[in-house]
Amino acid sequence: TTTTAPTTDVVAYTVEDGIAWVKFNRPEKRNAMSPTLNRRMMEVLDELEFRDDVGVLVLTGEGTAWTAGMDLKEYFRETEKDGLKGVRKSQRESYGWWRRLRWYQKATIAMVNGWCFGGGYGPLFACDLAFCADEAKFGLSEINWGILPGGGATKVAVELMPFRQAMYHAMLGEPIDGRKAAAWGLVNESLPLADLKGRVTEVAKILLEKNPVTLKATKDAVRRVGVMTYDEAEDYLVRAQEAANSYDNDGRKEGIRQFIDEKSYKPGLGAYDK
Ligand code: ACO
């Protein structure tokens, strides 16, 4: 089944074969994140998160941009007119959907088709995996117009890149292309734009074969353990697996059965037959 949100919307989506293709849809403004877009994105994430026909969410952009970051006019200049109250509200609305996406129930993939600047690093990091076009351009452009990379962008740079690259990237404000973004760790892979959707579909299909309860537990574990000591992580992971078992004991037993008794697959090489 296919469900499509109206394309006049600032966020468009289609659900097809288990994959929700969600698009930043303000191509004429290079998909800059306005307060309206941020509010709509939160609604769309809500609409899709627990649907049985959605296993993977792909976030991409219409036109030449993934997203050109925060809308300098509507997000900054116009909300600042309302003073601190307006500023904080806009921040909550953008940070809110990025946080929601970081801990999303379903696996998420950023498919970066073009420009990705500043505030765009929030949703970029929020997605579990990221694939981009060689033609895409990434930049912490904040320094170029006079602010520091806020809204988590500095944190994202430091989380994803080695120290020297993060510092260079933040201080110089020079855009880098997709291949360099992959070499520096901002994305998993960069490939020609013409091949991007095919590769992302391939990855999404592999994710769709996995046990969904385990997939959620796994993505959360990878995000959580980074700030833990080894012992804390060990403890957390035991508990996280036990919590997952209580939702999905049968899946795990089936995975063991197909390997040990049936010898029908090898967990090292692929997923068991759901
Ligand atoms: N905020 C508001 N409007 C924007 C933004 C933005 N971030 N990015 C693009 N637009 C608008 C332009 O003002 C223009 O509007 P207009 O047609 O009404 O004049 C339209 O989108 C098209 O933009 P162009 O600059 O003409 O597009 P081009 O393809 O030549 O360049 C590029 C694309 C490089 C992305 C350029 O638009 C740009 O530098 N944008 C700003 C990028 C940026 O620094 N974003 C902020 C990051 S910092 C942060 O997010 C906190």
Tab-separated table of N, CA, C and O in Angstrom, residues 29-146:
chain	number	residue	atom	x	y	z
A	29	LYS	N	13.344	27.219	-1.397
A	29	LYS	CA	14.134	27.822	-0.301
A	29	LYS	C	15.220	26.848	0.150
A	29	LYS	O	15.672	26.885	1.292
A	30	ARG	N	15.607	25.969	-0.742
A	30	ARG	CA	16.660	24.981	-0.489
A	30	ARG	C	16.387	24.189	0.790
A	30	ARG	O	17.284	23.812	1.538
A	31	ASN	N	15.080	23.962	1.027
A	31	ASN	CA	14.633	23.136	2.176
A	31	ASN	C	15.101	23.670	3.531
A	31	ASN	O	15.291	22.894	4.484
A	32	ALA	N	15.285	24.994	3.597
A	32	ALA	CA	15.653	25.611	4.884
A	32	ALA	C	14.562	25.301	5.908
A	32	ALA	O	13.370	25.276	5.588
A	33	MET	N	14.984	25.052	7.143
A	33	MET	CA	14.044	24.667	8.195
A	33	MET	C	13.406	25.892	8.846
A	33	MET	O	14.018	26.582	9.655
A	34	SER	N	12.170	26.147	8.465
A	34	SER	CA	11.379	27.233	9.051
A	34	SER	C	10.603	26.652	10.231
A	34	SER	O	10.463	25.432	10.339
A	35	PRO	N	10.058	27.508	11.100
A	35	PRO	CA	9.215	26.984	12.181
A	35	PRO	C	8.054	26.136	11.647
A	35	PRO	O	7.717	25.104	12.230
A	36	THR	N	7.474	26.537	10.520
A	36	THR	CA	6.369	25.751	9.943
A	36	THR	C	6.858	24.359	9.554
A	36	THR	O	6.190	23.355	9.824
A	37	LEU	N	8.017	24.306	8.931
A	37	LEU	CA	8.570	23.000	8.526
A	37	LEU	C	8.856	22.153	9.773
A	37	LEU	O	8.542	20.965	9.810
A	38	ASN	N	9.433	22.774	10.787
A	38	ASN	CA	9.764	22.000	11.995
A	38	ASN	C	8.510	21.424	12.656
A	38	ASN	O	8.505	20.266	13.087
A	39	ARG	N	7.451	22.230	12.692
A	39	ARG	CA	6.207	21.737	13.307
A	39	ARG	C	5.613	20.604	12.481
A	39	ARG	O	5.168	19.579	13.006
A	40	ARG	N	5.646	20.759	11.174
A	40	ARG	CA	5.076	19.736	10.290
A	40	ARG	C	5.882	18.435	10.363
A	40	ARG	O	5.317	17.344	10.343
A	41	MET	N	7.203	18.584	10.472
A	41	MET	CA	8.049	17.383	10.514
A	41	MET	C	7.708	16.566	11.764
A	41	MET	O	7.645	15.336	11.705
A	42	MET	N	7.495	17.241	12.880
A	42	MET	CA	7.143	16.521	14.109
A	42	MET	C	5.833	15.752	13.902
A	42	MET	O	5.720	14.591	14.316
A	43	GLU	N	4.870	16.387	13.245
A	43	GLU	CA	3.587	15.698	12.997
A	43	GLU	C	3.781	14.476	12.103
A	43	GLU	O	3.217	13.415	12.345
A	44	VAL	N	4.596	14.638	11.069
A	44	VAL	CA	4.817	13.527	10.137
A	44	VAL	C	5.521	12.367	10.850
A	44	VAL	O	5.166	11.197	10.677
A	45	LEU	N	6.516	12.695	11.694
A	45	LEU	CA	7.199	11.634	12.449
A	45	LEU	C	6.189	10.896	13.331
A	45	LEU	O	6.223	9.668	13.448
A	46	ASP	N	5.281	11.672	13.931
A	46	ASP	CA	4.208	11.079	14.750
A	46	ASP	C	3.334	10.140	13.935
A	46	ASP	O	3.014	9.038	14.364
A	47	GLU	N	2.956	10.613	12.756
A	47	GLU	CA	2.044	9.834	11.908
A	47	GLU	C	2.659	8.497	11.491
A	47	GLU	O	1.963	7.502	11.331
A	48	LEU	N	3.981	8.479	11.316
A	48	LEU	CA	4.621	7.298	10.727
A	48	LEU	C	5.203	6.315	11.744
A	48	LEU	O	5.365	5.135	11.435
A	49	GLU	N	5.519	6.802	12.951
A	49	GLU	CA	6.389	6.034	13.845
A	49	GLU	C	5.900	4.629	14.169
A	49	GLU	O	6.686	3.690	14.164
A	50	PHE	N	4.634	4.482	14.457
A	50	PHE	CA	4.160	3.157	14.896
A	50	PHE	C	3.293	2.450	13.856
A	50	PHE	O	2.578	1.511	14.177
A	51	ARG	N	3.371	2.919	12.619
A	51	ARG	CA	2.597	2.241	11.572
A	51	ARG	C	3.210	0.872	11.273
A	51	ARG	O	4.415	0.750	11.110
A	52	ASP	N	2.336	-0.144	11.158
A	52	ASP	CA	2.835	-1.497	10.911
A	52	ASP	C	3.464	-1.640	9.531
A	52	ASP	O	4.265	-2.536	9.299
A	53	ASP	N	3.053	-0.766	8.617
A	53	ASP	CA	3.595	-0.882	7.255
A	53	ASP	C	4.867	-0.044	7.059
A	53	ASP	O	5.322	0.135	5.943
A	54	VAL	N	5.419	0.484	8.157
A	54	VAL	CA	6.679	1.237	8.065
A	54	VAL	C	7.745	0.533	8.902
A	54	VAL	O	7.574	0.337	10.105
A	55	GLY	N	8.833	0.147	8.254
A	55	GLY	CA	9.938	-0.478	8.986
A	55	GLY	C	11.174	0.406	9.003
A	55	GLY	O	11.988	0.350	9.925
A	56	VAL	N	11.328	1.214	7.951
A	56	VAL	CA	12.492	2.092	7.820
A	56	VAL	C	12.006	3.453	7.339
A	56	VAL	O	11.121	3.538	6.483
A	57	LEU	N	12.569	4.503	7.934
A	57	LEU	CA	12.251	5.862	7.475
A	57	LEU	C	13.490	6.455	6.810
A	57	LEU	O	14.584	6.412	7.379
A	58	VAL	N	13.314	6.946	5.590
A	58	VAL	CA	14.410	7.610	4.875
A	58	VAL	C	14.086	9.100	4.822
A	58	VAL	O	12.985	9.486	4.427
A	59	LEU	N	15.048	9.922	5.225
A	59	LEU	CA	14.837	11.377	5.186
A	59	LEU	C	15.680	11.960	4.059
A	59	LEU	O	16.910	11.824	4.064
A	60	THR	N	14.997	12.575	3.094
A	60	THR	CA	15.712	13.153	1.965
A	60	THR	C	15.136	14.523	1.623
A	60	THR	O	14.283	15.029	2.353
A	61	GLY	N	15.656	15.145	0.551
A	61	GLY	CA	15.221	16.505	0.226
A	61	GLY	C	14.764	16.615	-1.220
A	61	GLY	O	15.307	15.960	-2.108
A	62	GLU	N	13.777	17.441	-1.455
A	62	GLU	CA	13.307	17.712	-2.821
A	62	GLU	C	14.224	18.749	-3.458
A	62	GLU	O	14.617	19.716	-2.793
A	63	GLY	N	14.583	18.555	-4.704
A	63	GLY	CA	15.385	19.552	-5.417
A	63	GLY	C	16.876	19.407	-5.156
A	63	GLY	O	17.368	18.300	-4.949
A	64	THR	N	17.573	20.544	-5.129
A	64	THR	CA	19.041	20.506	-5.077
A	64	THR	C	19.601	20.449	-3.656
A	64	THR	O	20.808	20.336	-3.482
A	65	ALA	N	18.731	20.564	-2.663
A	65	ALA	CA	19.216	20.569	-1.274
A	65	ALA	C	18.695	19.368	-0.509
A	65	ALA	O	17.608	18.848	-0.788
A	66	TRP	N	19.497	18.942	0.480
A	66	TRP	CA	18.930	18.103	1.543
A	66	TRP	C	18.254	19.118	2.468
A	66	TRP	O	17.054	19.249	2.448
A	67	THR	N	19.045	19.905	3.181
A	67	THR	CA	18.502	21.114	3.797
A	67	THR	C	19.627	22.138	3.954
A	67	THR	O	20.729	21.785	4.384
A	68	ALA	N	19.303	23.399	3.616
A	68	ALA	CA	20.276	24.490	3.763
A	68	ALA	C	20.300	25.010	5.199
A	68	ALA	O	20.619	26.175	5.440
A	69	GLY	N	19.922	24.163	6.166
A	69	GLY	CA	20.011	24.555	7.575
A	69	GLY	C	18.801	25.356	8.034
A	69	GLY	O	17.724	25.274	7.437
A	70	MET	N	18.971	26.091	9.103
A	70	MET	CA	17.856	26.863	9.641
A	70	MET	C	17.510	27.974	8.654
A	70	MET	O	18.384	28.518	7.972
A	71	ASP	N	16.222	28.316	8.618
A	71	ASP	CA	15.793	29.422	7.760
A	71	ASP	C	16.210	30.738	8.426
A	71	ASP	O	15.692	31.090	9.489
A	72	LEU	N	17.183	31.402	7.807
A	72	LEU	CA	17.749	32.589	8.458
A	72	LEU	C	16.707	33.689	8.643
A	72	LEU	O	16.809	34.489	9.575
A	73	LYS	N	15.713	33.713	7.777
A	73	LYS	CA	14.678	34.746	7.891
A	73	LYS	C	13.593	34.325	8.898
A	73	LYS	O	13.371	34.991	9.898
A	74	GLU	N	12.970	33.169	8.614
A	74	GLU	CA	11.810	32.791	9.443
A	74	GLU	C	12.203	32.212	10.801
A	74	GLU	O	11.485	32.399	11.783
A	75	TYR	N	13.315	31.472	10.849
A	75	TYR	CA	13.695	30.834	12.115
A	75	TYR	C	14.430	31.816	13.012
A	75	TYR	O	14.194	31.862	14.215
A	76	PHE	N	15.332	32.616	12.428
A	76	PHE	CA	16.105	33.549	13.254
A	76	PHE	C	15.446	34.930	13.306
A	76	PHE	O	14.908	35.335	14.326
A	77	ARG	N	15.479	35.643	12.173
A	77	ARG	CA	15.100	37.059	12.213
A	77	ARG	C	13.659	37.260	12.722
A	77	ARG	O	13.408	38.075	13.581
A	78	GLU	N	12.722	36.471	12.190
A	78	GLU	CA	11.324	36.719	12.539
A	78	GLU	C	10.957	36.246	13.945
A	78	GLU	O	10.133	36.872	14.607
A	79	THR	N	11.587	35.168	14.420
A	79	THR	CA	11.218	34.723	15.779
A	79	THR	C	11.896	35.600	16.827
A	79	THR	O	11.365	35.765	17.927
A	80	GLU	N	13.045	36.174	16.475
A	80	GLU	CA	13.723	37.058	17.426
A	80	GLU	C	12.896	38.293	17.749
A	80	GLU	O	13.048	38.895	18.810
A	81	LYS	N	11.996	38.633	16.833
A	81	LYS	CA	11.090	39.775	17.086
A	81	LYS	C	10.245	39.537	18.334
A	81	LYS	O	9.825	40.482	18.991
A	82	ASP	N	9.960	38.289	18.645
A	82	ASP	CA	9.156	37.943	19.829
A	82	ASP	C	10.005	37.812	21.089
A	82	ASP	O	9.525	37.318	22.115
A	83	GLY	N	11.277	38.167	20.990
A	83	GLY	CA	12.150	38.087	22.154
A	83	GLY	C	12.476	36.649	22.513
A	83	GLY	O	12.280	35.724	21.715
A	84	LEU	N	12.915	36.477	23.743
A	84	LEU	CA	13.375	35.168	24.192
A	84	LEU	C	12.277	34.107	24.067
A	84	LEU	O	12.545	32.950	23.742
A	85	LYS	N	11.034	34.524	24.296
A	85	LYS	CA	9.913	33.585	24.216
A	85	LYS	C	9.832	32.967	22.811
A	85	LYS	O	9.681	31.759	22.657
A	86	GLY	N	9.967	33.800	21.793
A	86	GLY	CA	9.919	33.318	20.414
A	86	GLY	C	11.119	32.450	20.067
A	86	GLY	O	10.981	31.405	19.422
A	87	VAL	N	12.282	32.884	20.518
A	87	VAL	CA	13.513	32.138	20.228
A	87	VAL	C	13.437	30.737	20.837
A	87	VAL	O	13.702	29.732	20.174
A	88	ARG	N	13.062	30.681	22.100
A	88	ARG	CA	13.002	29.377	22.783
A	88	ARG	C	11.961	28.453	22.152
A	88	ARG	O	12.168	27.244	22.066
A	89	LYS	N	10.864	29.039	21.710
A	89	LYS	CA	9.824	28.219	21.092
A	89	LYS	C	10.354	27.594	19.796
A	89	LYS	O	10.201	26.392	19.564
A	90	SER	N	10.994	28.398	18.957
A	90	SER	CA	11.549	27.851	17.704
A	90	SER	C	12.599	26.797	17.985
A	90	SER	O	12.702	25.802	17.265
A	91	GLN	N	13.417	27.030	19.000
A	91	GLN	CA	14.436	26.033	19.348
A	91	GLN	C	13.773	24.727	19.769
A	91	GLN	O	14.166	23.654	19.305
A	92	ARG	N	12.762	24.834	20.628
A	92	ARG	CA	12.078	23.606	21.075
A	92	ARG	C	11.521	22.828	19.890
A	92	ARG	O	11.611	21.610	19.823
A	93	GLU	N	10.947	23.575	18.924
A	93	GLU	CA	10.310	22.906	17.785
A	93	GLU	C	11.320	22.189	16.894
A	93	GLU	O	11.033	21.112	16.363
A	94	SER	N	12.511	22.778	16.713
A	94	SER	CA	13.498	22.096	15.863
A	94	SER	C	14.224	21.018	16.652
A	94	SER	O	14.261	19.847	16.244
A	95	TYR	N	14.755	21.371	17.811
A	95	TYR	CA	15.475	20.373	18.614
A	95	TYR	C	14.545	19.204	18.946
A	95	TYR	O	14.977	18.066	19.062
A	96	GLY	N	13.269	19.522	19.110
A	96	GLY	CA	12.287	18.504	19.498
A	96	GLY	C	12.171	17.389	18.469
A	96	GLY	O	12.226	16.213	18.814
A	97	TRP	N	12.034	17.781	17.188
A	97	TRP	CA	11.876	16.684	16.206
A	97	TRP	C	13.194	15.988	15.942
A	97	TRP	O	13.209	14.796	15.636
A	98	TRP	N	14.322	16.662	16.122
A	98	TRP	CA	15.615	15.980	15.949
A	98	TRP	C	15.790	14.937	17.049
A	98	TRP	O	16.265	13.833	16.818
A	99	ARG	N	15.426	15.331	18.277
A	99	ARG	CA	15.552	14.384	19.392
A	99	ARG	C	14.634	13.193	19.165
A	99	ARG	O	14.999	12.040	19.367
A	100	ARG	N	13.413	13.479	18.732
A	100	ARG	CA	12.445	12.424	18.429
A	100	ARG	C	13.021	11.440	17.408
A	100	ARG	O	12.901	10.230	17.537
A	101	LEU	N	13.706	12.014	16.408
A	101	LEU	CA	14.292	11.192	15.360
A	101	LEU	C	15.495	10.395	15.876
A	101	LEU	O	15.709	9.256	15.467
A	102	ARG	N	16.261	10.986	16.791
A	102	ARG	CA	17.420	10.255	17.339
A	102	ARG	C	17.000	8.957	18.018
A	102	ARG	O	17.736	7.983	18.024
A	103	TRP	N	15.813	8.987	18.631
A	103	TRP	CA	15.349	7.814	19.388
A	103	TRP	C	14.125	7.194	18.723
A	103	TRP	O	13.293	6.593	19.377
A	104	TYR	N	14.058	7.312	17.412
A	104	TYR	CA	12.881	6.860	16.670
A	104	TYR	C	12.708	5.346	16.789
A	104	TYR	O	13.682	4.597	16.894
A	105	GLN	N	11.463	4.932	16.778
A	105	GLN	CA	11.161	3.502	16.915
A	105	GLN	C	11.692	2.691	15.725
A	105	GLN	O	12.144	1.565	15.874
A	106	LYS	N	11.645	3.271	14.563
A	106	LYS	CA	12.045	2.557	13.349
A	106	LYS	C	13.468	2.953	12.951
A	106	LYS	O	13.949	4.024	13.325
A	107	ALA	N	14.121	2.109	12.175
A	107	ALA	CA	15.455	2.444	11.665
A	107	ALA	C	15.330	3.658	10.743
A	107	ALA	O	14.329	3.817	10.039
A	108	THR	N	16.352	4.516	10.762
A	108	THR	CA	16.280	5.747	9.965
A	108	THR	C	17.552	5.911	9.136
A	108	THR	O	18.653	5.581	9.586
A	109	ILE	N	17.369	6.449	7.940
A	109	ILE	CA	18.508	6.671	7.038
A	109	ILE	C	18.409	8.087	6.475
A	109	ILE	O	17.367	8.481	5.940
A	110	ALA	N	19.491	8.870	6.605
A	110	ALA	CA	19.551	10.160	5.921
A	110	ALA	C	20.044	9.896	4.503
A	110	ALA	O	21.089	9.274	4.320
A	111	MET	N	19.278	10.352	3.517
A	111	MET	CA	19.710	10.223	2.118
A	111	MET	C	19.987	11.644	1.614
A	111	MET	O	19.086	12.369	1.201
A	112	VAL	N	21.268	12.027	1.730
A	112	VAL	CA	21.630	13.432	1.505
A	112	VAL	C	21.911	13.643	0.017
A	112	VAL	O	22.970	13.288	-0.496
A	113	ASN	N	20.925	14.255	-0.638
A	113	ASN	CA	20.956	14.416	-2.088
A	113	ASN	C	21.674	15.692	-2.533
A	113	ASN	O	22.030	15.825	-3.700
A	114	GLY	N	21.861	16.667	-1.619
A	114	GLY	CA	22.445	17.947	-2.039
A	114	GLY	C	22.942	18.736	-0.833
A	114	GLY	O	23.438	18.152	0.132
A	115	TRP	N	22.731	20.056	-0.848
A	115	TRP	CA	23.237	20.924	0.216
A	115	TRP	C	22.845	20.453	1.623
A	115	TRP	O	21.683	20.110	1.855
A	116	CYS	N	23.810	20.508	2.523
A	116	CYS	CA	23.517	20.198	3.932
A	116	CYS	C	24.351	21.132	4.795
A	116	CYS	O	25.579	20.984	4.863
A	117	PHE	N	23.696	22.117	5.406
A	117	PHE	CA	24.420	23.137	6.165
A	117	PHE	C	23.913	23.256	7.599
A	117	PHE	O	22.716	23.046	7.860
A	118	GLY	N	24.836	23.653	8.467
A	118	GLY	CA	24.498	24.111	9.818
A	118	GLY	C	23.490	23.263	10.554
A	118	GLY	O	23.761	22.122	10.940
A	119	GLY	N	22.315	23.825	10.775
A	119	GLY	CA	21.257	23.128	11.508
A	119	GLY	C	20.922	21.767	10.903
A	119	GLY	O	20.381	20.896	11.592
A	120	GLY	N	21.249	21.565	9.633
A	120	GLY	CA	21.013	20.269	8.984
A	120	GLY	C	21.778	19.138	9.640
A	120	GLY	O	21.423	17.967	9.508
A	121	TYR	N	22.835	19.504	10.384
A	121	TYR	CA	23.608	18.459	11.053
A	121	TYR	C	22.806	17.810	12.189
A	121	TYR	O	23.130	16.702	12.607
A	122	GLY	N	21.781	18.513	12.684
A	122	GLY	CA	20.901	17.929	13.717
A	122	GLY	C	20.209	16.685	13.194
A	122	GLY	O	20.413	15.577	13.708
A	123	PRO	N	19.382	16.824	12.145
A	123	PRO	CA	18.734	15.625	11.592
A	123	PRO	C	19.717	14.642	10.962
A	123	PRO	O	19.473	13.438	10.959
A	124	LEU	N	20.849	15.138	10.462
A	124	LEU	CA	21.853	14.222	9.882
A	124	LEU	C	22.328	13.233	10.949
A	124	LEU	O	22.362	12.016	10.739
A	125	PHE	N	22.663	13.760	12.107
A	125	PHE	CA	23.126	12.918	13.212
A	125	PHE	C	21.985	12.085	13.793
A	125	PHE	O	22.184	10.970	14.277
A	126	ALA	N	20.782	12.658	13.744
A	126	ALA	CA	19.630	11.952	14.318
A	126	ALA	C	19.343	10.659	13.565
A	126	ALA	O	18.867	9.692	14.152
A	127	CYS	N	19.629	10.645	12.267
A	127	CYS	CA	19.386	9.419	11.496
A	127	CYS	C	20.457	8.389	11.839
A	127	CYS	O	21.629	8.722	12.008
A	128	ASP	N	20.051	7.127	11.905
A	128	ASP	CA	20.978	6.072	12.310
A	128	ASP	C	22.110	5.914	11.297
A	128	ASP	O	23.266	5.761	11.667
A	129	LEU	N	21.752	5.923	10.031
A	129	LEU	CA	22.740	5.759	8.964
A	129	LEU	C	22.618	6.940	8.017
A	129	LEU	O	21.576	7.603	7.980
A	130	ALA	N	23.681	7.209	7.259
A	130	ALA	CA	23.606	8.316	6.298
A	130	ALA	C	24.356	7.951	5.030
A	130	ALA	O	25.478	7.428	5.075
A	131	PHE	N	23.716	8.221	3.908
A	131	PHE	CA	24.318	8.005	2.587
A	131	PHE	C	24.156	9.306	1.823
A	131	PHE	O	23.136	9.977	1.960
A	132	CYS	N	25.174	9.671	1.053
A	132	CYS	CA	25.049	10.941	0.333
A	132	CYS	C	25.505	10.805	-1.100
A	132	CYS	O	26.162	9.832	-1.486
A	133	ALA	N	25.160	11.827	-1.874
A	133	ALA	CA	25.623	11.927	-3.256
A	133	ALA	C	27.023	12.537	-3.246
A	133	ALA	O	27.307	13.424	-2.435
A	134	ASP	N	27.875	12.069	-4.166
A	134	ASP	CA	29.184	12.697	-4.323
A	134	ASP	C	29.001	14.203	-4.560
A	134	ASP	O	29.821	15.018	-4.157
A	135	GLU	N	27.901	14.553	-5.220
A	135	GLU	CA	27.627	15.948	-5.584
A	135	GLU	C	27.146	16.783	-4.393
A	135	GLU	O	27.047	18.012	-4.503
A	136	ALA	N	26.794	16.154	-3.268
A	136	ALA	CA	26.287	16.911	-2.105
A	136	ALA	C	27.402	17.783	-1.537
A	136	ALA	O	28.588	17.530	-1.758
A	137	LYS	N	26.993	18.842	-0.825
A	137	LYS	CA	27.985	19.693	-0.156
A	137	LYS	C	27.557	19.891	1.295
A	137	LYS	O	26.397	20.210	1.567
A	138	PHE	N	28.526	19.680	2.190
A	138	PHE	CA	28.269	19.791	3.627
A	138	PHE	C	29.085	20.954	4.184
A	138	PHE	O	30.256	21.086	3.855
A	139	GLY	N	28.492	21.733	5.079
A	139	GLY	CA	29.289	22.783	5.690
A	139	GLY	C	28.712	23.293	7.007
A	139	GLY	O	27.494	23.378	7.185
A	140	LEU	N	29.636	23.587	7.937
A	140	LEU	CA	29.239	24.357	9.118
A	140	LEU	C	29.466	25.819	8.717
A	140	LEU	O	30.543	26.370	8.906
A	141	SER	N	28.430	26.402	8.141
A	141	SER	CA	28.553	27.742	7.552
A	141	SER	C	28.313	28.839	8.586
A	141	SER	O	28.422	30.016	8.270
A	142	GLU	N	27.985	28.444	9.824
A	142	GLU	CA	27.663	29.443	10.852
A	142	GLU	C	28.728	30.539	10.943
A	142	GLU	O	28.415	31.721	10.996
A	143	ILE	N	29.992	30.099	10.961
A	143	ILE	CA	31.098	31.042	11.107
A	143	ILE	C	31.068	32.101	10.003
A	143	ILE	O	31.520	33.230	10.191
A	144	ASN	N	30.498	31.736	8.862
A	144	ASN	CA	30.472	32.655	7.719
A	144	ASN	C	29.446	33.764	7.858
A	144	ASN	O	29.476	34.730	7.106
A	145	TRP	N	28.498	33.598	8.761
A	145	TRP	CA	27.541	34.701	8.946
A	145	TRP	C	27.497	35.183	10.389
A	145	TRP	O	26.654	35.994	10.743
A	146	GLY	N	28.443	34.674	11.204
A	146	GLY	CA	28.640	35.315	12.488
A	146	GLY	C	28.046	34.683	13.725
A	146	GLY	O	27.828	35.371	14.721
